[in-house]
PDB file of C-alpha atoms in Angstrom:
ATOM      1  CA  MET A   1      -7.989 -13.850  63.243  1.00  0.00           C
ATOM      2  CA  ILE A   2      -5.885 -11.592  61.034  1.00  0.00           C
ATOM      3  CA  VAL A   3      -7.602  -9.291  58.538  1.00  0.00           C
ATOM      4  CA  THR A   4      -5.757  -7.652  55.664  1.00  0.00           C
ATOM      5  CA  VAL A   5      -7.320  -4.632  53.974  1.00  0.00           C
ATOM      6  CA  PHE A   6      -5.791  -4.053  50.559  1.00  0.00           C
ATOM      7  CA  ARG A   7      -6.774  -0.765  48.878  1.00  0.00           C
ATOM      8  CA  SER A   8      -5.579  -0.058  45.351  1.00  0.00           C
ATOM      9  CA  ARG A   9      -6.082   1.731  42.070  1.00  0.00           C
ATOM     10  CA  LEU A  10      -5.385  -0.042  38.799  1.00  0.00           C
ATOM     11  CA  ARG A  11      -3.505   1.470  35.920  1.00  0.00           C
ATOM     12  CA  PRO A  12      -6.075   1.419  33.070  1.00  0.00           C
ATOM     13  CA  GLU A  13      -3.629  -0.122  30.605  1.00  0.00           C
ATOM     14  CA  ALA A  14      -3.021  -3.069  32.964  1.00  0.00           C
ATOM     15  CA  ALA A  15      -6.640  -4.157  33.433  1.00  0.00           C
ATOM     16  CA  ASP A  16      -6.627  -7.212  31.150  1.00  0.00           C
ATOM     17  CA  GLU A  17      -3.420  -8.758  32.484  1.00  0.00           C
ATOM     18  CA  TYR A  18      -4.427  -7.871  36.037  1.00  0.00           C
ATOM     19  CA  MET A  19      -7.714  -9.783  35.653  1.00  0.00           C
ATOM     20  CA  GLU A  20      -5.816 -12.925  34.627  1.00  0.00           C
ATOM     21  CA  TRP A  21      -3.508 -12.693  37.643  1.00  0.00           C
ATOM     22  CA  SER A  22      -6.409 -11.834  39.935  1.00  0.00           C
ATOM     23  CA  ALA A  23      -8.322 -14.936  38.838  1.00  0.00           C
ATOM     24  CA  ARG A  24      -5.284 -17.093  39.623  1.00  0.00           C
ATOM     25  CA  MET A  25      -4.818 -15.527  43.078  1.00  0.00           C
ATOM     26  CA  ASN A  26      -8.555 -15.927  43.791  1.00  0.00           C
ATOM     27  CA  ALA A  27      -8.235 -19.652  43.049  1.00  0.00           C
ATOM     28  CA  LEU A  28      -4.959 -20.095  44.934  1.00  0.00           C
ATOM     29  CA  ALA A  29      -5.711 -18.251  48.198  1.00  0.00           C
ATOM     30  CA  PRO A  30      -8.422 -20.664  49.447  1.00  0.00           C
ATOM     31  CA  MET A  31      -5.951 -23.546  49.142  1.00  0.00           C
ATOM     32  CA  MET A  32      -3.590 -21.980  51.699  1.00  0.00           C
ATOM     33  CA  PRO A  33      -3.522 -23.328  55.271  1.00  0.00           C
ATOM     34  CA  GLY A  34      -5.350 -21.011  57.655  1.00  0.00           C
ATOM     35  CA  TYR A  35      -7.317 -19.241  54.917  1.00  0.00           C
ATOM     36  CA  ILE A  36     -10.789 -18.103  55.996  1.00  0.00           C
ATOM     37  CA  SER A  37     -12.142 -15.815  53.265  1.00  0.00           C
ATOM     38  CA  HIS A  38     -11.578 -12.944  50.893  1.00  0.00           C
ATOM     39  CA  LYS A  39     -13.833 -10.523  49.050  1.00  0.00           C
ATOM     40  CA  GLY A  40     -13.174  -7.648  46.711  1.00  0.00           C
ATOM     41  CA  PHE A  41     -15.122  -4.490  46.014  1.00  0.00           C
ATOM     42  CA  THR A  42     -14.734  -1.582  43.616  1.00  0.00           C
ATOM     43  CA  ALA A  43     -15.941   1.890  44.599  1.00  0.00           C
ATOM     44  CA  PRO A  44     -17.562   4.267  42.111  1.00  0.00           C
ATOM     45  CA  ASP A  45     -14.348   6.342  42.042  1.00  0.00           C
ATOM     46  CA  GLY A  46     -12.320   3.290  40.938  1.00  0.00           C
ATOM     47  CA  GLU A  47     -10.686   2.433  44.247  1.00  0.00           C
ATOM     48  CA  ARG A  48     -10.566  -1.318  44.774  1.00  0.00           C
ATOM     49  CA  VAL A  49     -10.714  -2.890  48.252  1.00  0.00           C
ATOM     50  CA  THR A  50      -9.961  -6.507  49.057  1.00  0.00           C
ATOM     51  CA  ILE A  51     -10.555  -7.906  52.533  1.00  0.00           C
ATOM     52  CA  VAL A  52      -8.663 -11.109  53.336  1.00  0.00           C
ATOM     53  CA  GLU A  53      -9.043 -13.198  56.508  1.00  0.00           C
ATOM     54  CA  PHE A  54      -6.577 -15.782  57.816  1.00  0.00           C
ATOM     55  CA  GLU A  55      -6.671 -17.708  61.079  1.00  0.00           C
ATOM     56  CA  ASP A  56      -3.395 -16.279  62.373  1.00  0.00           C
ATOM     57  CA  GLU A  57      -0.305 -14.311  61.453  1.00  0.00           C
ATOM     58  CA  GLU A  58       1.672 -17.434  60.577  1.00  0.00           C
ATOM     59  CA  SER A  59      -0.962 -18.433  57.997  1.00  0.00           C
ATOM     60  CA  LEU A  60      -0.950 -14.937  56.532  1.00  0.00           C
ATOM     61  CA  ARG A  61       2.842 -15.065  56.341  1.00  0.00           C
ATOM     62  CA  GLY A  62       2.561 -18.367  54.439  1.00  0.00           C
ATOM     63  CA  TRP A  63       0.311 -16.674  51.880  1.00  0.00           C
ATOM     64  CA  SER A  64       2.598 -13.665  51.690  1.00  0.00           C
ATOM     65  CA  HIS A  65       5.572 -15.921  50.892  1.00  0.00           C
ATOM     66  CA  GLN A  66       3.772 -18.264  48.473  1.00  0.00           C
ATOM     67  CA  SER A  67       5.816 -18.178  45.241  1.00  0.00           C
ATOM     68  CA  GLU A  68       3.039 -17.276  42.777  1.00  0.00           C
ATOM     69  CA  HIS A  69       1.660 -14.672  45.172  1.00  0.00           C
ATOM     70  CA  MET A  70       5.127 -13.139  45.503  1.00  0.00           C
ATOM     71  CA  GLU A  71       5.321 -12.910  41.716  1.00  0.00           C
ATOM     72  CA  ALA A  72       1.858 -11.302  41.588  1.00  0.00           C
ATOM     73  CA  LYS A  73       2.876  -8.741  44.222  1.00  0.00           C
ATOM     74  CA  GLN A  74       5.936  -7.812  42.166  1.00  0.00           C
ATOM     75  CA  LYS A  75       3.764  -7.399  39.055  1.00  0.00           C
ATOM     76  CA  GLY A  76       1.419  -5.238  41.115  1.00  0.00           C
ATOM     77  CA  ARG A  77       4.213  -2.876  42.099  1.00  0.00           C
ATOM     78  CA  THR A  78       5.741  -2.655  38.628  1.00  0.00           C
ATOM     79  CA  SER A  79       2.735  -2.940  36.300  1.00  0.00           C
ATOM     80  CA  PHE A  80      -0.765  -3.130  37.788  1.00  0.00           C
ATOM     81  CA  TYR A  81      -1.228  -0.442  40.430  1.00  0.00           C
ATOM     82  CA  SER A  82      -0.907   3.307  40.302  1.00  0.00           C
ATOM     83  CA  GLU A  83      -1.116   3.216  44.116  1.00  0.00           C
ATOM     84  CA  TYR A  84      -1.992   0.850  46.953  1.00  0.00           C
ATOM     85  CA  ARG A  85      -2.114   0.552  50.729  1.00  0.00           C
ATOM     86  CA  ILE A  86      -2.047  -2.619  52.823  1.00  0.00           C
ATOM     87  CA  GLN A  87      -3.264  -2.713  56.415  1.00  0.00           C
ATOM     88  CA  VAL A  88      -2.853  -5.870  58.501  1.00  0.00           C
ATOM     89  CA  CYS A  89      -5.123  -5.971  61.536  1.00  0.00           C
ATOM     90  CA  ALA A  90      -5.611  -8.377  64.425  1.00  0.00           C
ATOM     91  CA  VAL A  91      -9.276  -8.861  65.299  1.00  0.00           C
ATOM     92  CA  GLN A  92      -9.819  -7.721  68.871  1.00  0.00           C
ATOM     93  CA  ARG A  93     -13.493  -8.512  69.115  1.00  0.00           C
ATOM     94  CA  GLN A  94     -16.172 -10.025  66.897  1.00  0.00           C
ATOM     95  CA  SER A  95     -19.918 -10.281  67.170  1.00  0.00           C
ATOM     96  CA  ASP A  96     -22.245 -11.979  64.733  1.00  0.00           C
ATOM     97  CA  PHE A  97     -25.909 -11.654  63.910  1.00  0.00           C
ATOM     98  CA  PRO A  98     -26.701 -14.921  62.147  1.00  0.00           C
ATOM     99  CA  LYS A  99     -29.360 -15.281  59.469  1.00  0.00           C
ATOM    100  CA  LYS A 100     -32.421 -17.271  60.486  1.00  0.00           C
TER     101      LYS A 100
END
């Protein structure tokens, strides 16, 4: 499994347009081959964190090169984010504690 950790800060003036694009990406990502899950969180200081899981690097690459996602990434760099960091990680080990 490949996990991407995307940390960002939004430019305040971009919030409305960002939310529209974010909704589209949230609907599109689960349709990609190899998609497992994604969740987003916002810290009290405004930092946003999105965790995305794909089955393998090839699947993640497919998402990275999807045309609408590429357009969204460009908008992110030019309009939405004041800063961001992306970390792509290969899962080395996993353990689960299932609910009963």
